[in-house]
Amino acid sequence: MEFVYLGFWAIVAIYLIFKIFRCIRIIPAQDVLIVERLGKYSRSLRAGFHILIPFIDRDAYYHTLKEQSIDVQPQICITHDNVQVKVDGVIYLKIIDPVRASYGIEDFQFAAIQLAQTTMRSVIGTMELDKTIGEKDLINSTIVAAIDQASEPWGIKVNRYEILNIVPPKSVLDAMEKEKKAQIAKRSQVLLSEGERDARINRSLGFKEEAVNKSEGEKQRRINSAEGKATEIEALAVATAKGIEAIAGAISDQGGASAIKLQITKAFIQNFLHVAKESTEILIPADVMNLPTLIANLTESKKPKA
């Protein structure tokens, strides 16, 4: 009997030690423990060492004050142009009031997910498919505003919402792919035609510049040729004038007239022999037999007048 009595008290002592040990709480940083005393809210325990009163205090809720990311499972949404799309996302939220997060709602994470899905269906229902895919930021901001307004009594703050995927049906994807290919082909043809147009313009400009350059060159060639001929004529005239002056001076010198007569006679005979060929018929003037008189007349006309 005494052994049983000792065993009972030993069990009670072990139970009390266990309960006292269980009343010791060490809370990490950025965590909070909601303590209830006799079923009522008592206090919120922050980071540090804490001891609860056995059988009176109870740790009712345990929260983290860090930002949490919650996955929103894919759901089917219908766009304004009656296209079904599968959309999923992620909510980023943070507890700012642990007491309201504990007693303001049963499960704030589940409520935030349901509200995000409801708002997403409503927003996407007002948009067409093309705008839905291109306006993710607008959808995200609308969902954040709706959840943030509704979650104020819950003691949480929704920082942002991000849509991960918007997946249209396979038939719509095939149609979009064909449209994209058609746009790429059209853009390619436009670029090709623009390139051909630019090439033709460049070629025509090249031909124009070539023609201008040729005309300028021909003009400059003619100018140079005319200047060359003018210079040649001028030089020839100067040389002829100098030759005439020299001849005139030679005639006026002693023996000049005889030399001139000799040269004229020689030239006349050579030209006459050149013209008088066997196959050529010529008419000889009557004065040709009086050659000395003819030469004398020619030399008299060459003498300068006094």
Short mmCIF file of C-alpha atoms in Angstrom, two decimals, residues 102-221:
data_model
loop_
_atom_site.label_atom_id
_atom_site.label_comp_id
_atom_site.label_asym_id
_atom_site.label_seq_id
_atom_site.Cartn_x
_atom_site.Cartn_y
_atom_site.Cartn_z
CA SER A 102 -6.61 35.67 -34.23
CA TYR A 103 -10.13 36.79 -33.32
CA GLY A 104 -11.26 38.82 -36.33
CA ILE A 105 -11.57 35.85 -38.72
CA GLU A 106 -11.37 32.10 -38.55
CA ASP A 107 -8.62 31.65 -41.19
CA PHE A 108 -7.28 34.83 -42.78
CA GLN A 109 -5.16 32.94 -45.34
CA PHE A 110 -8.16 31.00 -46.70
CA ALA A 111 -10.26 34.17 -46.71
CA ALA A 112 -7.57 36.11 -48.60
CA ILE A 113 -7.32 33.35 -51.22
CA GLN A 114 -11.10 33.22 -51.73
CA LEU A 115 -11.33 36.99 -52.00
CA ALA A 116 -8.45 37.08 -54.49
CA GLN A 117 -10.11 34.45 -56.69
CA THR A 118 -13.47 36.22 -56.58
CA THR A 119 -11.96 39.58 -57.44
CA MET A 120 -9.89 38.01 -60.22
CA ARG A 121 -12.97 36.51 -61.85
CA SER A 122 -14.78 39.85 -61.65
CA VAL A 123 -11.90 41.85 -63.13
CA ILE A 124 -11.14 39.42 -65.95
CA GLY A 125 -14.86 39.26 -66.77
CA THR A 126 -14.74 42.92 -67.79
CA MET A 127 -11.74 42.51 -70.14
CA GLU A 128 -11.22 40.93 -73.51
CA LEU A 129 -8.59 38.22 -73.94
CA ASP A 130 -5.93 40.42 -75.53
CA LYS A 131 -6.29 43.06 -72.83
CA THR A 132 -6.29 40.39 -70.10
CA ILE A 133 -2.93 39.07 -71.22
CA GLY A 134 -1.42 42.53 -71.60
CA GLU A 135 -2.92 44.17 -68.47
CA LYS A 136 -1.54 42.00 -65.67
CA ASP A 137 -0.46 45.03 -63.66
CA LEU A 138 -3.99 46.45 -63.72
CA ILE A 139 -5.47 43.14 -62.55
CA ASN A 140 -2.87 42.83 -59.79
CA SER A 141 -3.47 46.34 -58.46
CA THR A 142 -7.27 45.85 -58.52
CA ILE A 143 -7.03 42.59 -56.56
CA VAL A 144 -4.64 44.15 -54.02
CA ALA A 145 -7.01 47.10 -53.46
CA ALA A 146 -10.04 44.80 -52.97
CA ILE A 147 -8.28 42.43 -50.55
CA ASP A 148 -6.64 45.25 -48.63
CA GLN A 149 -9.98 46.98 -48.08
CA ALA A 150 -11.72 43.80 -46.95
CA SER A 151 -8.86 42.55 -44.78
CA GLU A 152 -8.52 45.63 -42.57
CA PRO A 153 -10.68 44.06 -39.77
CA TRP A 154 -8.54 40.94 -40.02
CA GLY A 155 -5.37 42.70 -38.92
CA ILE A 156 -3.42 41.87 -42.07
CA LYS A 157 -1.88 44.01 -44.82
CA VAL A 158 -1.79 42.77 -48.44
CA ASN A 159 1.38 44.15 -50.02
CA ARG A 160 0.96 42.82 -53.55
CA TYR A 161 -0.56 40.19 -55.76
CA GLU A 162 1.16 38.63 -58.75
CA ILE A 163 -0.49 36.66 -61.54
CA LEU A 164 1.75 33.74 -62.46
CA ASN A 165 0.03 32.31 -65.54
CA ILE A 166 -2.89 33.12 -67.82
CA VAL A 167 -3.50 30.03 -69.95
CA PRO A 168 -6.13 30.23 -72.75
CA PRO A 169 -7.61 27.04 -74.30
CA LYS A 170 -5.52 25.14 -76.85
CA SER A 171 -7.76 26.23 -79.73
CA VAL A 172 -7.26 29.87 -78.79
CA LEU A 173 -3.51 29.32 -78.47
CA ASP A 174 -3.43 27.76 -81.95
CA ALA A 175 -5.40 30.70 -83.38
CA MET A 176 -3.11 33.19 -81.63
CA GLU A 177 -0.06 31.36 -82.97
CA LYS A 178 -1.44 31.46 -86.52
CA GLU A 179 -2.23 35.17 -86.13
CA LYS A 180 1.27 35.80 -84.84
CA LYS A 181 2.79 33.92 -87.77
CA ALA A 182 0.63 35.94 -90.18
CA GLN A 183 1.75 39.19 -88.54
CA ILE A 184 5.39 38.10 -88.76
CA ALA A 185 4.97 37.17 -92.44
CA LYS A 186 3.24 40.50 -93.12
CA ARG A 187 5.97 42.41 -91.32
CA SER A 188 8.58 40.48 -93.28
CA GLN A 189 6.91 41.35 -96.59
CA VAL A 190 6.59 45.00 -95.57
CA LEU A 191 10.25 45.14 -94.58
CA LEU A 192 11.22 43.40 -97.83
CA SER A 193 9.18 45.84 -99.92
CA GLU A 194 10.62 48.78 -98.00
CA GLY A 195 14.09 47.43 -98.55
CA GLU A 196 13.41 47.00 -102.29
CA ARG A 197 11.99 50.54 -102.43
CA ASP A 198 15.01 51.97 -100.65
CA ALA A 199 17.30 50.01 -102.97
CA ARG A 200 15.54 51.39 -106.05
CA ILE A 201 15.69 54.91 -104.65
CA ASN A 202 19.38 54.50 -103.92
CA ARG A 203 20.00 53.12 -107.42
CA SER A 204 18.08 56.00 -109.03
CA LEU A 205 20.00 58.50 -106.93
CA GLY A 206 23.20 56.80 -107.99
CA PHE A 207 22.21 56.97 -111.66
CA LYS A 208 21.25 60.62 -111.22
CA GLU A 209 24.55 61.49 -109.58
CA GLU A 210 26.38 59.50 -112.26
CA ALA A 211 24.55 61.41 -115.04
CA VAL A 212 25.27 64.72 -113.33
CA ASN A 213 28.90 63.81 -112.93
CA LYS A 214 29.12 62.73 -116.57
CA SER A 215 27.49 65.94 -117.77
CA GLU A 216 29.77 68.01 -115.56
CA GLY A 217 32.72 66.06 -116.90
CA GLU A 218 31.59 66.49 -120.51
CA LYS A 219 31.02 70.19 -119.87
CA GLN A 220 34.45 70.58 -118.36
CA ARG A 221 35.96 68.56 -121.24
#
